[in-house]
Amino acid sequence: FVRPGEWHVVTLYPPMSLANIWDTVKYLLNVVRPHTLVRVFDAREQEALEGLSKRDFFDKYGFVLLERPTAMSAVDWNVSAPKTLDISHFTGYGMPQRETPLTRVYAREVEAIVRELLPDAKDLELDPLCARRGPGTRNPTYSFSPHQDYGFVADDWPISEEDLPRRFAKPEVKGMMAVNFWRPVLPMQGPVRKTPLAVCDPRTVQMEDIVPISIRWDNMPHHKMLSLAHDEEQRWYYYPNMTVDEVLVFKSFQHFKHQANPALRTCFHTAFEDPTAPPGAEERQSAEYRVRIWF
C-alpha cells in the first residue's frame, strides 16, 4: 500500500488528476472494510489497577480521564463550534481571532488542566473555536477509522500561522505537543453508551503497522496524519459511561528535540460500536478541542 518512509497522498478536493484519484481510491479501499471485532479494555479499571497519579498515568499511557465539570452551556458549545472540522482546528491556521465562550470560559479550564498534567509547559495556543460531533452539529457523523491527527515530527507539521519547524528550531524551545480535550457535552443528558471513543496505548503499536497519510480535504494544503493497520497486540482502552462532567485528555502530537525520530508517542483513536449499548441509547454529543503546547 505504501513503502516505509513514504507518505500516501490522498486528495479529496479539486483539482484532482487521474493519479490523485487512483491514489485516493486505493486509500479508501483500505479504509472501508468489514468491521473488525477488537477487545477494548476498561480504562477506569486500568487506572485503578495502576494506582498512579493522574499526571503519571498520562505520562505513561498518553491519555487520562479527569472529572472536570465545566461552566459551558449547550448554547456555549454550539456558538463555539460553528463550522466543520478543518485544518484550523489542528494547527490554528485560518482560525478566526474573536471572543467566544471558549475563550471566556473553557480556555481557562483547559489551561488549568495543562498546568496540572504538564507543569513544564511554557506557552499554550488556545483557539476560540472547537469541533462538535453528533446530531444537529456541523459534524453529525463519527469517525470509525483508527487514526492519529498529526505526523511524527515537527517537519511533518502542516501549514500554520507561524512556521512551526522554524519556531521549533529555536534554541530555547525543547519540544512541542498537541493535546486533545475530548468530552461529552450538553445537551446530552445521560452517560455515553453509544459510539464511545477508544484510544490506543502507543507502546503497543508497531511502526510497521502505521500508514502515513498526506491528505487534502479542503482548499488548504495537504495535512500529514497517520492511519493504522489492525494488529492483535494493540491494546485499546475506553472509559465507559463518560458524562458531561468528565474530560478525556490524550496526546495527539509530541516531538522533543532529545527524542529519536520517528517514533510513536501519541494516541491513535476511533469511535466504535459498543455491543453492550442498550437499544435506543442516546446519541453521543461531544466536543473535541486541540491545544498546542510549547516547552
PDB file of C-alpha atoms in Angstrom:
ATOM      1  CA  PHE A   1       0.000   0.000   0.000  1.00  0.00           C
ATOM      2  CA  VAL A   2       2.775   2.446   0.933  1.00  0.00           C
ATOM      3  CA  ARG A   3       6.519   1.886   1.229  1.00  0.00           C
ATOM      4  CA  PRO A   4       8.353   2.609   4.522  1.00  0.00           C
ATOM      5  CA  GLY A   5       9.357   6.255   4.798  1.00  0.00           C
ATOM      6  CA  GLU A   6       6.773   7.410   2.230  1.00  0.00           C
ATOM      7  CA  TRP A   7       3.508   9.297   2.685  1.00  0.00           C
ATOM      8  CA  HIS A   8       0.463   8.056   0.824  1.00  0.00           C
ATOM      9  CA  VAL A   9      -1.146  11.059  -0.865  1.00  0.00           C
ATOM     10  CA  VAL A  10      -4.936  11.363  -0.572  1.00  0.00           C
ATOM     11  CA  THR A  11      -6.739  14.187  -2.397  1.00  0.00           C
ATOM     12  CA  LEU A  12     -10.411  14.827  -1.654  1.00  0.00           C
ATOM     13  CA  TYR A  13     -10.588  18.378  -3.047  1.00  0.00           C
ATOM     14  CA  PRO A  14     -10.148  19.625  -6.641  1.00  0.00           C
ATOM     15  CA  PRO A  15      -8.163  19.902  -8.764  1.00  0.00           C
ATOM     16  CA  MET A  16      -7.657  16.140  -8.970  1.00  0.00           C
ATOM     17  CA  SER A  17      -5.583  14.349 -11.596  1.00  0.00           C
ATOM     18  CA  LEU A  18      -6.143  10.737 -12.605  1.00  0.00           C
ATOM     19  CA  ALA A  19      -3.138   9.809 -10.442  1.00  0.00           C
ATOM     20  CA  ASN A  20      -4.704  11.664  -7.478  1.00  0.00           C
ATOM     21  CA  ILE A  21      -7.984   9.811  -7.972  1.00  0.00           C
ATOM     22  CA  TRP A  22      -6.257   6.415  -8.205  1.00  0.00           C
ATOM     23  CA  ASP A  23      -4.178   7.019  -5.054  1.00  0.00           C
ATOM     24  CA  THR A  24      -7.266   8.180  -3.187  1.00  0.00           C
ATOM     25  CA  VAL A  25      -9.329   5.175  -4.300  1.00  0.00           C
ATOM     26  CA  LYS A  26      -6.563   2.830  -3.079  1.00  0.00           C
ATOM     27  CA  TYR A  27      -6.622   4.582   0.287  1.00  0.00           C
ATOM     28  CA  LEU A  28     -10.402   4.384   0.605  1.00  0.00           C
ATOM     29  CA  LEU A  29     -10.393   0.708  -0.321  1.00  0.00           C
ATOM     30  CA  ASN A  30      -8.002   0.111   2.559  1.00  0.00           C
ATOM     31  CA  VAL A  31     -10.121   2.143   4.994  1.00  0.00           C
ATOM     32  CA  VAL A  32     -13.609   0.958   4.051  1.00  0.00           C
ATOM     33  CA  ARG A  33     -13.640  -2.687   5.062  1.00  0.00           C
ATOM     34  CA  PRO A  34     -15.776  -5.022   7.189  1.00  0.00           C
ATOM     35  CA  HIS A  35     -15.884  -4.254  10.891  1.00  0.00           C
ATOM     36  CA  THR A  36     -13.192  -5.913  12.988  1.00  0.00           C
ATOM     37  CA  LEU A  37     -14.015  -7.335  16.399  1.00  0.00           C
ATOM     38  CA  VAL A  38     -11.498  -5.832  18.824  1.00  0.00           C
ATOM     39  CA  ARG A  39     -11.328  -6.145  22.586  1.00  0.00           C
ATOM     40  CA  VAL A  40     -11.463  -2.709  24.195  1.00  0.00           C
ATOM     41  CA  PHE A  41     -10.288  -2.619  27.802  1.00  0.00           C
ATOM     42  CA  ASP A  42     -11.852  -0.599  30.614  1.00  0.00           C
ATOM     43  CA  ALA A  43      -9.525   2.341  31.237  1.00  0.00           C
ATOM     44  CA  ARG A  44     -11.209   3.139  34.554  1.00  0.00           C
ATOM     45  CA  GLU A  45     -10.167  -0.296  35.772  1.00  0.00           C
ATOM     46  CA  GLN A  46      -6.681   0.181  34.354  1.00  0.00           C
ATOM     47  CA  GLU A  47      -6.227   3.468  36.207  1.00  0.00           C
ATOM     48  CA  ALA A  48      -7.352   1.823  39.446  1.00  0.00           C
ATOM     49  CA  LEU A  49      -5.017  -1.125  38.848  1.00  0.00           C
ATOM     50  CA  GLU A  50      -2.005   1.095  38.193  1.00  0.00           C
ATOM     51  CA  GLY A  51      -2.612   3.294  41.229  1.00  0.00           C
ATOM     52  CA  LEU A  52      -0.733   6.172  39.610  1.00  0.00           C
ATOM     53  CA  SER A  53      -1.406   9.867  39.909  1.00  0.00           C
ATOM     54  CA  LYS A  54      -3.295  11.410  37.005  1.00  0.00           C
ATOM     55  CA  ARG A  55      -0.088  13.102  35.840  1.00  0.00           C
ATOM     56  CA  ASP A  56       1.924   9.873  35.948  1.00  0.00           C
ATOM     57  CA  PHE A  57      -0.799   7.853  34.215  1.00  0.00           C
ATOM     58  CA  PHE A  58      -0.951  10.467  31.444  1.00  0.00           C
ATOM     59  CA  ASP A  59       2.821  10.356  31.087  1.00  0.00           C
ATOM     60  CA  LYS A  60       2.839   6.545  30.854  1.00  0.00           C
ATOM     61  CA  TYR A  61      -0.189   5.919  28.626  1.00  0.00           C
ATOM     62  CA  GLY A  62      -0.599   9.200  26.741  1.00  0.00           C
ATOM     63  CA  PHE A  63      -4.191   9.595  27.938  1.00  0.00           C
ATOM     64  CA  VAL A  64      -6.112  10.082  31.172  1.00  0.00           C
ATOM     65  CA  LEU A  65      -9.642  10.858  32.362  1.00  0.00           C
ATOM     66  CA  LEU A  66     -10.337  13.785  34.650  1.00  0.00           C
ATOM     67  CA  GLU A  67     -13.506  14.743  36.456  1.00  0.00           C
ATOM     68  CA  ARG A  68     -13.802  18.382  35.482  1.00  0.00           C
ATOM     69  CA  PRO A  69     -17.297  19.899  35.402  1.00  0.00           C
ATOM     70  CA  THR A  70     -17.395  22.826  33.010  1.00  0.00           C
ATOM     71  CA  ALA A  71     -19.289  26.099  33.125  1.00  0.00           C
ATOM     72  CA  MET A  72     -20.022  25.786  29.378  1.00  0.00           C
ATOM     73  CA  SER A  73     -23.722  25.536  28.489  1.00  0.00           C
ATOM     74  CA  ALA A  74     -25.237  23.784  25.474  1.00  0.00           C
ATOM     75  CA  VAL A  75     -25.567  27.177  23.767  1.00  0.00           C
ATOM     76  CA  ASP A  76     -21.930  27.973  24.572  1.00  0.00           C
ATOM     77  CA  TRP A  77     -20.743  24.772  22.907  1.00  0.00           C
ATOM     78  CA  ASN A  78     -22.791  25.388  19.782  1.00  0.00           C
ATOM     79  CA  VAL A  79     -21.690  29.018  19.456  1.00  0.00           C
ATOM     80  CA  SER A  80     -18.074  27.882  19.799  1.00  0.00           C
ATOM     81  CA  ALA A  81     -18.366  25.226  17.068  1.00  0.00           C
ATOM     82  CA  PRO A  82     -19.876  26.982  14.027  1.00  0.00           C
ATOM     83  CA  LYS A  83     -18.015  25.069  11.297  1.00  0.00           C
ATOM     84  CA  THR A  84     -16.991  21.616  10.168  1.00  0.00           C
ATOM     85  CA  LEU A  85     -13.687  20.153  11.273  1.00  0.00           C
ATOM     86  CA  ASP A  86     -10.862  21.609   9.183  1.00  0.00           C
ATOM     87  CA  ILE A  87      -7.143  22.342   9.341  1.00  0.00           C
ATOM     88  CA  SER A  88      -7.669  25.382  11.575  1.00  0.00           C
ATOM     89  CA  HIS A  89      -8.784  23.060  14.399  1.00  0.00           C
ATOM     90  CA  PHE A  90      -5.477  21.184  14.108  1.00  0.00           C
ATOM     91  CA  THR A  91      -2.910  23.959  13.575  1.00  0.00           C
ATOM     92  CA  GLY A  92      -4.684  27.272  14.219  1.00  0.00           C
ATOM     93  CA  TYR A  93      -4.114  28.343  10.610  1.00  0.00           C
ATOM     94  CA  GLY A  94      -7.162  30.264   9.418  1.00  0.00           C
ATOM     95  CA  MET A  95      -8.733  30.224  12.878  1.00  0.00           C
ATOM     96  CA  PRO A  96     -10.701  33.460  13.372  1.00  0.00           C
ATOM     97  CA  GLN A  97      -9.494  35.549  16.270  1.00  0.00           C
ATOM     98  CA  ARG A  98     -12.588  36.555  18.192  1.00  0.00           C
ATOM     99  CA  GLU A  99     -14.097  36.237  21.619  1.00  0.00           C
ATOM    100  CA  THR A 100     -16.278  33.181  22.193  1.00  0.00           C
ATOM    101  CA  PRO A 101     -17.485  31.199  25.203  1.00  0.00           C
ATOM    102  CA  LEU A 102     -14.395  29.052  24.659  1.00  0.00           C
ATOM    103  CA  THR A 103     -12.067  31.999  25.154  1.00  0.00           C
ATOM    104  CA  ARG A 104     -14.060  33.336  28.113  1.00  0.00           C
ATOM    105  CA  VAL A 105     -14.740  30.053  29.903  1.00  0.00           C
ATOM    106  CA  TYR A 106     -13.304  26.816  28.578  1.00  0.00           C
ATOM    107  CA  ALA A 107      -9.813  28.012  27.647  1.00  0.00           C
ATOM    108  CA  ARG A 108      -9.172  28.862  31.292  1.00  0.00           C
ATOM    109  CA  GLU A 109     -10.466  25.485  32.444  1.00  0.00           C
ATOM    110  CA  VAL A 110      -8.234  23.737  29.910  1.00  0.00           C
ATOM    111  CA  GLU A 111      -5.175  25.770  30.825  1.00  0.00           C
ATOM    112  CA  ALA A 112      -5.572  24.701  34.465  1.00  0.00           C
ATOM    113  CA  ILE A 113      -5.578  21.057  33.329  1.00  0.00           C
ATOM    114  CA  VAL A 114      -2.454  21.570  31.217  1.00  0.00           C
ATOM    115  CA  ARG A 115      -0.624  23.126  34.165  1.00  0.00           C
ATOM    116  CA  GLU A 116      -1.644  20.155  36.304  1.00  0.00           C
ATOM    117  CA  LEU A 117      -0.598  17.416  33.865  1.00  0.00           C
ATOM    118  CA  LEU A 118       2.332  19.184  32.189  1.00  0.00           C
ATOM    119  CA  PRO A 119       3.917  21.538  34.727  1.00  0.00           C
ATOM    120  CA  ASP A 120       6.907  22.222  32.438  1.00  0.00           C
ATOM    121  CA  ALA A 121       4.696  23.707  29.713  1.00  0.00           C
ATOM    122  CA  LYS A 122       5.704  27.243  28.704  1.00  0.00           C
ATOM    123  CA  ASP A 123       3.328  28.587  26.045  1.00  0.00           C
ATOM    124  CA  LEU A 124      -0.178  27.463  25.133  1.00  0.00           C
ATOM    125  CA  GLU A 125      -2.054  28.133  21.901  1.00  0.00           C
ATOM    126  CA  LEU A 126      -5.757  28.167  22.819  1.00  0.00           C
ATOM    127  CA  ASP A 127      -8.113  28.591  19.882  1.00  0.00           C
ATOM    128  CA  PRO A 128     -11.501  30.357  20.104  1.00  0.00           C
ATOM    129  CA  LEU A 129     -13.353  27.513  18.338  1.00  0.00           C
ATOM    130  CA  CYS A 130     -13.669  23.760  18.830  1.00  0.00           C
ATOM    131  CA  ALA A 131     -15.272  20.962  16.808  1.00  0.00           C
ATOM    132  CA  ARG A 132     -18.577  19.336  17.797  1.00  0.00           C
ATOM    133  CA  ARG A 133     -19.920  15.922  16.847  1.00  0.00           C
ATOM    134  CA  GLY A 134     -23.401  14.483  16.995  1.00  0.00           C
ATOM    135  CA  PRO A 135     -26.875  15.007  15.524  1.00  0.00           C
ATOM    136  CA  GLY A 136     -27.612  18.647  14.748  1.00  0.00           C
ATOM    137  CA  THR A 137     -23.938  19.697  14.727  1.00  0.00           C
ATOM    138  CA  ARG A 138     -21.684  20.633  11.812  1.00  0.00           C
ATOM    139  CA  ASN A 139     -20.044  17.211  12.170  1.00  0.00           C
ATOM    140  CA  PRO A 140     -23.062  14.897  12.599  1.00  0.00           C
ATOM    141  CA  THR A 141     -21.115  11.671  11.982  1.00  0.00           C
ATOM    142  CA  TYR A 142     -18.377   9.857  13.895  1.00  0.00           C
ATOM    143  CA  SER A 143     -15.053   8.527  12.634  1.00  0.00           C
ATOM    144  CA  PHE A 144     -14.841   4.737  12.837  1.00  0.00           C
ATOM    145  CA  SER A 145     -11.369   4.532  11.284  1.00  0.00           C
ATOM    146  CA  PRO A 146      -8.404   4.422  13.722  1.00  0.00           C
ATOM    147  CA  HIS A 147      -6.289   7.486  13.071  1.00  0.00           C
ATOM    148  CA  GLN A 148      -3.834   9.937  14.543  1.00  0.00           C
ATOM    149  CA  ASP A 149      -4.307  13.636  13.784  1.00  0.00           C
ATOM    150  CA  TYR A 150      -0.685  14.547  13.013  1.00  0.00           C
ATOM    151  CA  GLY A 151       2.623  13.105  11.805  1.00  0.00           C
ATOM    152  CA  PHE A 152       5.681  12.135  13.818  1.00  0.00           C
ATOM    153  CA  VAL A 153       7.974  15.188  13.995  1.00  0.00           C
ATOM    154  CA  ALA A 154       7.986  18.979  13.616  1.00  0.00           C
ATOM    155  CA  ASP A 155       8.910  18.753   9.924  1.00  0.00           C
ATOM    156  CA  ASP A 156       5.665  16.813   9.334  1.00  0.00           C
ATOM    157  CA  TRP A 157       3.603  19.728  10.630  1.00  0.00           C
ATOM    158  CA  PRO A 158       1.230  21.212   8.060  1.00  0.00           C
ATOM    159  CA  ILE A 159       0.729  24.881   7.336  1.00  0.00           C
ATOM    160  CA  SER A 160       0.302  27.030  10.454  1.00  0.00           C
ATOM    161  CA  GLU A 161       0.080  30.690  11.401  1.00  0.00           C
ATOM    162  CA  GLU A 162       3.771  30.644  12.313  1.00  0.00           C
ATOM    163  CA  ASP A 163       6.340  28.479  10.558  1.00  0.00           C
ATOM    164  CA  LEU A 164       6.360  25.685  13.144  1.00  0.00           C
ATOM    165  CA  PRO A 165       9.634  23.979  12.104  1.00  0.00           C
ATOM    166  CA  ARG A 166      11.393  27.339  12.286  1.00  0.00           C
ATOM    167  CA  ARG A 167       9.998  28.060  15.745  1.00  0.00           C
ATOM    168  CA  PHE A 168      10.807  24.514  16.817  1.00  0.00           C
ATOM    169  CA  ALA A 169      14.444  25.034  15.780  1.00  0.00           C
ATOM    170  CA  LYS A 170      14.937  27.983  18.145  1.00  0.00           C
ATOM    171  CA  PRO A 171      17.486  27.091  20.856  1.00  0.00           C
ATOM    172  CA  GLU A 172      15.151  27.983  23.717  1.00  0.00           C
ATOM    173  CA  VAL A 173      12.488  25.515  22.509  1.00  0.00           C
ATOM    174  CA  LYS A 174      12.713  21.989  23.941  1.00  0.00           C
ATOM    175  CA  GLY A 175       9.672  20.483  22.265  1.00  0.00           C
ATOM    176  CA  MET A 176       6.011  20.724  21.407  1.00  0.00           C
ATOM    177  CA  MET A 177       2.771  18.785  21.942  1.00  0.00           C
ATOM    178  CA  ALA A 178      -0.754  18.893  20.637  1.00  0.00           C
ATOM    179  CA  VAL A 179      -3.243  17.594  23.188  1.00  0.00           C
ATOM    180  CA  ASN A 180      -6.895  16.757  22.533  1.00  0.00           C
ATOM    181  CA  PHE A 181      -9.509  17.539  25.181  1.00  0.00           C
ATOM    182  CA  TRP A 182     -12.453  15.287  24.300  1.00  0.00           C
ATOM    183  CA  ARG A 183     -15.666  15.216  26.277  1.00  0.00           C
ATOM    184  CA  PRO A 184     -19.409  14.590  26.103  1.00  0.00           C
ATOM    185  CA  VAL A 185     -21.257  17.908  26.209  1.00  0.00           C
ATOM    186  CA  LEU A 186     -24.721  19.339  26.707  1.00  0.00           C
ATOM    187  CA  PRO A 187     -27.436  18.919  25.510  1.00  0.00           C
ATOM    188  CA  MET A 188     -26.513  15.260  26.141  1.00  0.00           C
ATOM    189  CA  GLN A 189     -28.226  14.079  29.309  1.00  0.00           C
ATOM    190  CA  GLY A 190     -27.057  10.562  30.076  1.00  0.00           C
ATOM    191  CA  PRO A 191     -23.650   8.900  30.020  1.00  0.00           C
ATOM    192  CA  VAL A 192     -22.118   7.864  26.686  1.00  0.00           C
ATOM    193  CA  ARG A 193     -23.271   4.346  25.839  1.00  0.00           C
ATOM    194  CA  LYS A 194     -23.442   4.588  22.044  1.00  0.00           C
ATOM    195  CA  THR A 195     -20.333   5.182  19.869  1.00  0.00           C
ATOM    196  CA  PRO A 196     -17.836   5.926  22.670  1.00  0.00           C
ATOM    197  CA  LEU A 197     -14.259   6.890  21.872  1.00  0.00           C
ATOM    198  CA  ALA A 198     -11.393   4.389  22.177  1.00  0.00           C
ATOM    199  CA  VAL A 199      -7.712   5.302  22.467  1.00  0.00           C
ATOM    200  CA  CYS A 200      -4.749   3.027  21.837  1.00  0.00           C
ATOM    201  CA  ASP A 201      -1.760   2.633  24.146  1.00  0.00           C
ATOM    202  CA  PRO A 202       1.071   3.883  21.866  1.00  0.00           C
ATOM    203  CA  ARG A 203       3.518   1.436  23.413  1.00  0.00           C
ATOM    204  CA  THR A 204       1.548  -1.435  21.839  1.00  0.00           C
ATOM    205  CA  VAL A 205       1.692  -0.096  18.258  1.00  0.00           C
ATOM    206  CA  GLN A 206       4.349  -1.415  15.873  1.00  0.00           C
ATOM    207  CA  MET A 207       5.844   1.121  13.473  1.00  0.00           C
ATOM    208  CA  GLU A 208       5.271  -1.224  10.522  1.00  0.00           C
ATOM    209  CA  ASP A 209       1.507  -1.077  11.179  1.00  0.00           C
ATOM    210  CA  ILE A 210       1.402   2.718  10.805  1.00  0.00           C
ATOM    211  CA  VAL A 211       0.302   4.110   7.434  1.00  0.00           C
ATOM    212  CA  PRO A 212       1.451   7.740   6.930  1.00  0.00           C
ATOM    213  CA  ILE A 213      -1.172   9.741   5.034  1.00  0.00           C
ATOM    214  CA  SER A 214      -0.840  13.154   3.397  1.00  0.00           C
ATOM    215  CA  ILE A 215      -4.445  14.260   2.902  1.00  0.00           C
ATOM    216  CA  ARG A 216      -6.101  17.313   1.377  1.00  0.00           C
ATOM    217  CA  TRP A 217      -9.817  17.673   2.145  1.00  0.00           C
ATOM    218  CA  ASP A 218     -10.378  21.414   1.505  1.00  0.00           C
ATOM    219  CA  ASN A 219      -8.706  24.397  -0.164  1.00  0.00           C
ATOM    220  CA  MET A 220      -5.798  24.258   2.296  1.00  0.00           C
ATOM    221  CA  PRO A 221      -2.550  22.347   1.630  1.00  0.00           C
ATOM    222  CA  HIS A 222      -2.106  18.661   2.398  1.00  0.00           C
ATOM    223  CA  HIS A 223      -2.160  17.649   6.057  1.00  0.00           C
ATOM    224  CA  LYS A 224       0.035  14.795   7.300  1.00  0.00           C
ATOM    225  CA  MET A 225      -1.622  12.312   9.627  1.00  0.00           C
ATOM    226  CA  LEU A 226      -1.429   8.607  10.430  1.00  0.00           C
ATOM    227  CA  SER A 227      -3.696   5.652   9.756  1.00  0.00           C
ATOM    228  CA  LEU A 228      -3.325   2.247  11.392  1.00  0.00           C
ATOM    229  CA  ALA A 229      -3.479  -1.374  10.325  1.00  0.00           C
ATOM    230  CA  HIS A 230      -5.005  -3.725  12.873  1.00  0.00           C
ATOM    231  CA  ASP A 231      -2.768  -5.975  14.956  1.00  0.00           C
ATOM    232  CA  GLU A 232      -3.913  -8.189  17.815  1.00  0.00           C
ATOM    233  CA  GLU A 233      -1.099  -6.899  20.030  1.00  0.00           C
ATOM    234  CA  GLN A 234      -2.565  -3.385  20.023  1.00  0.00           C
ATOM    235  CA  ARG A 235      -4.236  -2.557  23.319  1.00  0.00           C
ATOM    236  CA  TRP A 236      -7.272  -0.328  23.076  1.00  0.00           C
ATOM    237  CA  TYR A 237      -8.986   1.395  26.014  1.00  0.00           C
ATOM    238  CA  TYR A 238     -12.139   3.384  26.664  1.00  0.00           C
ATOM    239  CA  TYR A 239     -13.813   4.991  29.646  1.00  0.00           C
ATOM    240  CA  PRO A 240     -17.313   3.523  29.926  1.00  0.00           C
ATOM    241  CA  ASN A 241     -20.240   5.765  30.778  1.00  0.00           C
ATOM    242  CA  MET A 242     -18.455   9.085  30.381  1.00  0.00           C
ATOM    243  CA  THR A 243     -20.548  12.064  31.488  1.00  0.00           C
ATOM    244  CA  VAL A 244     -20.540  15.766  30.654  1.00  0.00           C
ATOM    245  CA  ASP A 245     -18.579  16.352  33.872  1.00  0.00           C
ATOM    246  CA  GLU A 246     -15.597  14.354  32.586  1.00  0.00           C
ATOM    247  CA  VAL A 247     -12.902  15.056  30.010  1.00  0.00           C
ATOM    248  CA  LEU A 248     -10.609  12.599  28.247  1.00  0.00           C
ATOM    249  CA  VAL A 249      -7.186  14.154  27.675  1.00  0.00           C
ATOM    250  CA  PHE A 250      -4.899  12.458  25.164  1.00  0.00           C
ATOM    251  CA  LYS A 251      -1.742  13.263  23.235  1.00  0.00           C
ATOM    252  CA  SER A 252      -2.163  13.872  19.517  1.00  0.00           C
ATOM    253  CA  PHE A 253       1.361  15.084  18.712  1.00  0.00           C
ATOM    254  CA  GLN A 254       4.641  15.065  20.590  1.00  0.00           C
ATOM    255  CA  HIS A 255       8.153  15.886  19.449  1.00  0.00           C
ATOM    256  CA  PHE A 256      11.012  16.797  21.754  1.00  0.00           C
ATOM    257  CA  LYS A 257      14.490  17.543  20.447  1.00  0.00           C
ATOM    258  CA  HIS A 258      16.113  14.876  22.604  1.00  0.00           C
ATOM    259  CA  GLN A 259      13.862  12.094  21.272  1.00  0.00           C
ATOM    260  CA  ALA A 260      14.782   9.714  18.449  1.00  0.00           C
ATOM    261  CA  ASN A 261      12.903  10.176  15.170  1.00  0.00           C
ATOM    262  CA  PRO A 262      10.460   8.979  14.191  1.00  0.00           C
ATOM    263  CA  ALA A 263       8.641   7.203  16.985  1.00  0.00           C
ATOM    264  CA  LEU A 264       5.024   6.984  18.083  1.00  0.00           C
ATOM    265  CA  ARG A 265       4.351   8.652  21.428  1.00  0.00           C
ATOM    266  CA  THR A 266       0.742   9.628  20.865  1.00  0.00           C
ATOM    267  CA  CYS A 267      -2.682   8.003  20.747  1.00  0.00           C
ATOM    268  CA  PHE A 268      -4.484   6.545  17.798  1.00  0.00           C
ATOM    269  CA  HIS A 269      -8.203   6.877  18.437  1.00  0.00           C
ATOM    270  CA  THR A 270     -11.545   5.961  16.929  1.00  0.00           C
ATOM    271  CA  ALA A 271     -15.235   5.793  17.658  1.00  0.00           C
ATOM    272  CA  PHE A 272     -16.541   2.246  17.969  1.00  0.00           C
ATOM    273  CA  GLU A 273     -19.800   0.358  18.222  1.00  0.00           C
ATOM    274  CA  ASP A 274     -20.205  -0.962  21.758  1.00  0.00           C
ATOM    275  CA  PRO A 275     -22.190  -4.241  21.590  1.00  0.00           C
ATOM    276  CA  THR A 276     -23.301  -3.747  25.200  1.00  0.00           C
ATOM    277  CA  ALA A 277     -25.073  -0.473  24.423  1.00  0.00           C
ATOM    278  CA  PRO A 278     -28.810  -0.780  25.073  1.00  0.00           C
ATOM    279  CA  PRO A 279     -31.236  -0.409  22.177  1.00  0.00           C
ATOM    280  CA  GLY A 280     -32.273   3.199  21.717  1.00  0.00           C
ATOM    281  CA  ALA A 281     -29.246   4.554  23.608  1.00  0.00           C
ATOM    282  CA  GLU A 282     -28.879   8.331  23.458  1.00  0.00           C
ATOM    283  CA  GLU A 283     -26.851   9.612  20.515  1.00  0.00           C
ATOM    284  CA  ARG A 284     -23.471  10.908  21.561  1.00  0.00           C
ATOM    285  CA  GLN A 285     -22.936  14.679  21.718  1.00  0.00           C
ATOM    286  CA  SER A 286     -19.253  15.547  22.113  1.00  0.00           C
ATOM    287  CA  ALA A 287     -16.666  18.266  21.665  1.00  0.00           C
ATOM    288  CA  GLU A 288     -13.006  17.999  20.741  1.00  0.00           C
ATOM    289  CA  TYR A 289     -10.575  20.809  21.462  1.00  0.00           C
ATOM    290  CA  ARG A 290      -6.937  20.595  20.409  1.00  0.00           C
ATOM    291  CA  VAL A 291      -4.359  22.691  22.246  1.00  0.00           C
ATOM    292  CA  ARG A 292      -0.797  23.279  21.049  1.00  0.00           C
ATOM    293  CA  ILE A 293       1.702  23.343  23.913  1.00  0.00           C
ATOM    294  CA  TRP A 294       5.318  24.544  23.789  1.00  0.00           C
ATOM    295  CA  PHE A 295       8.117  23.574  26.163  1.00  0.00           C
TER     296      PHE A 295
END
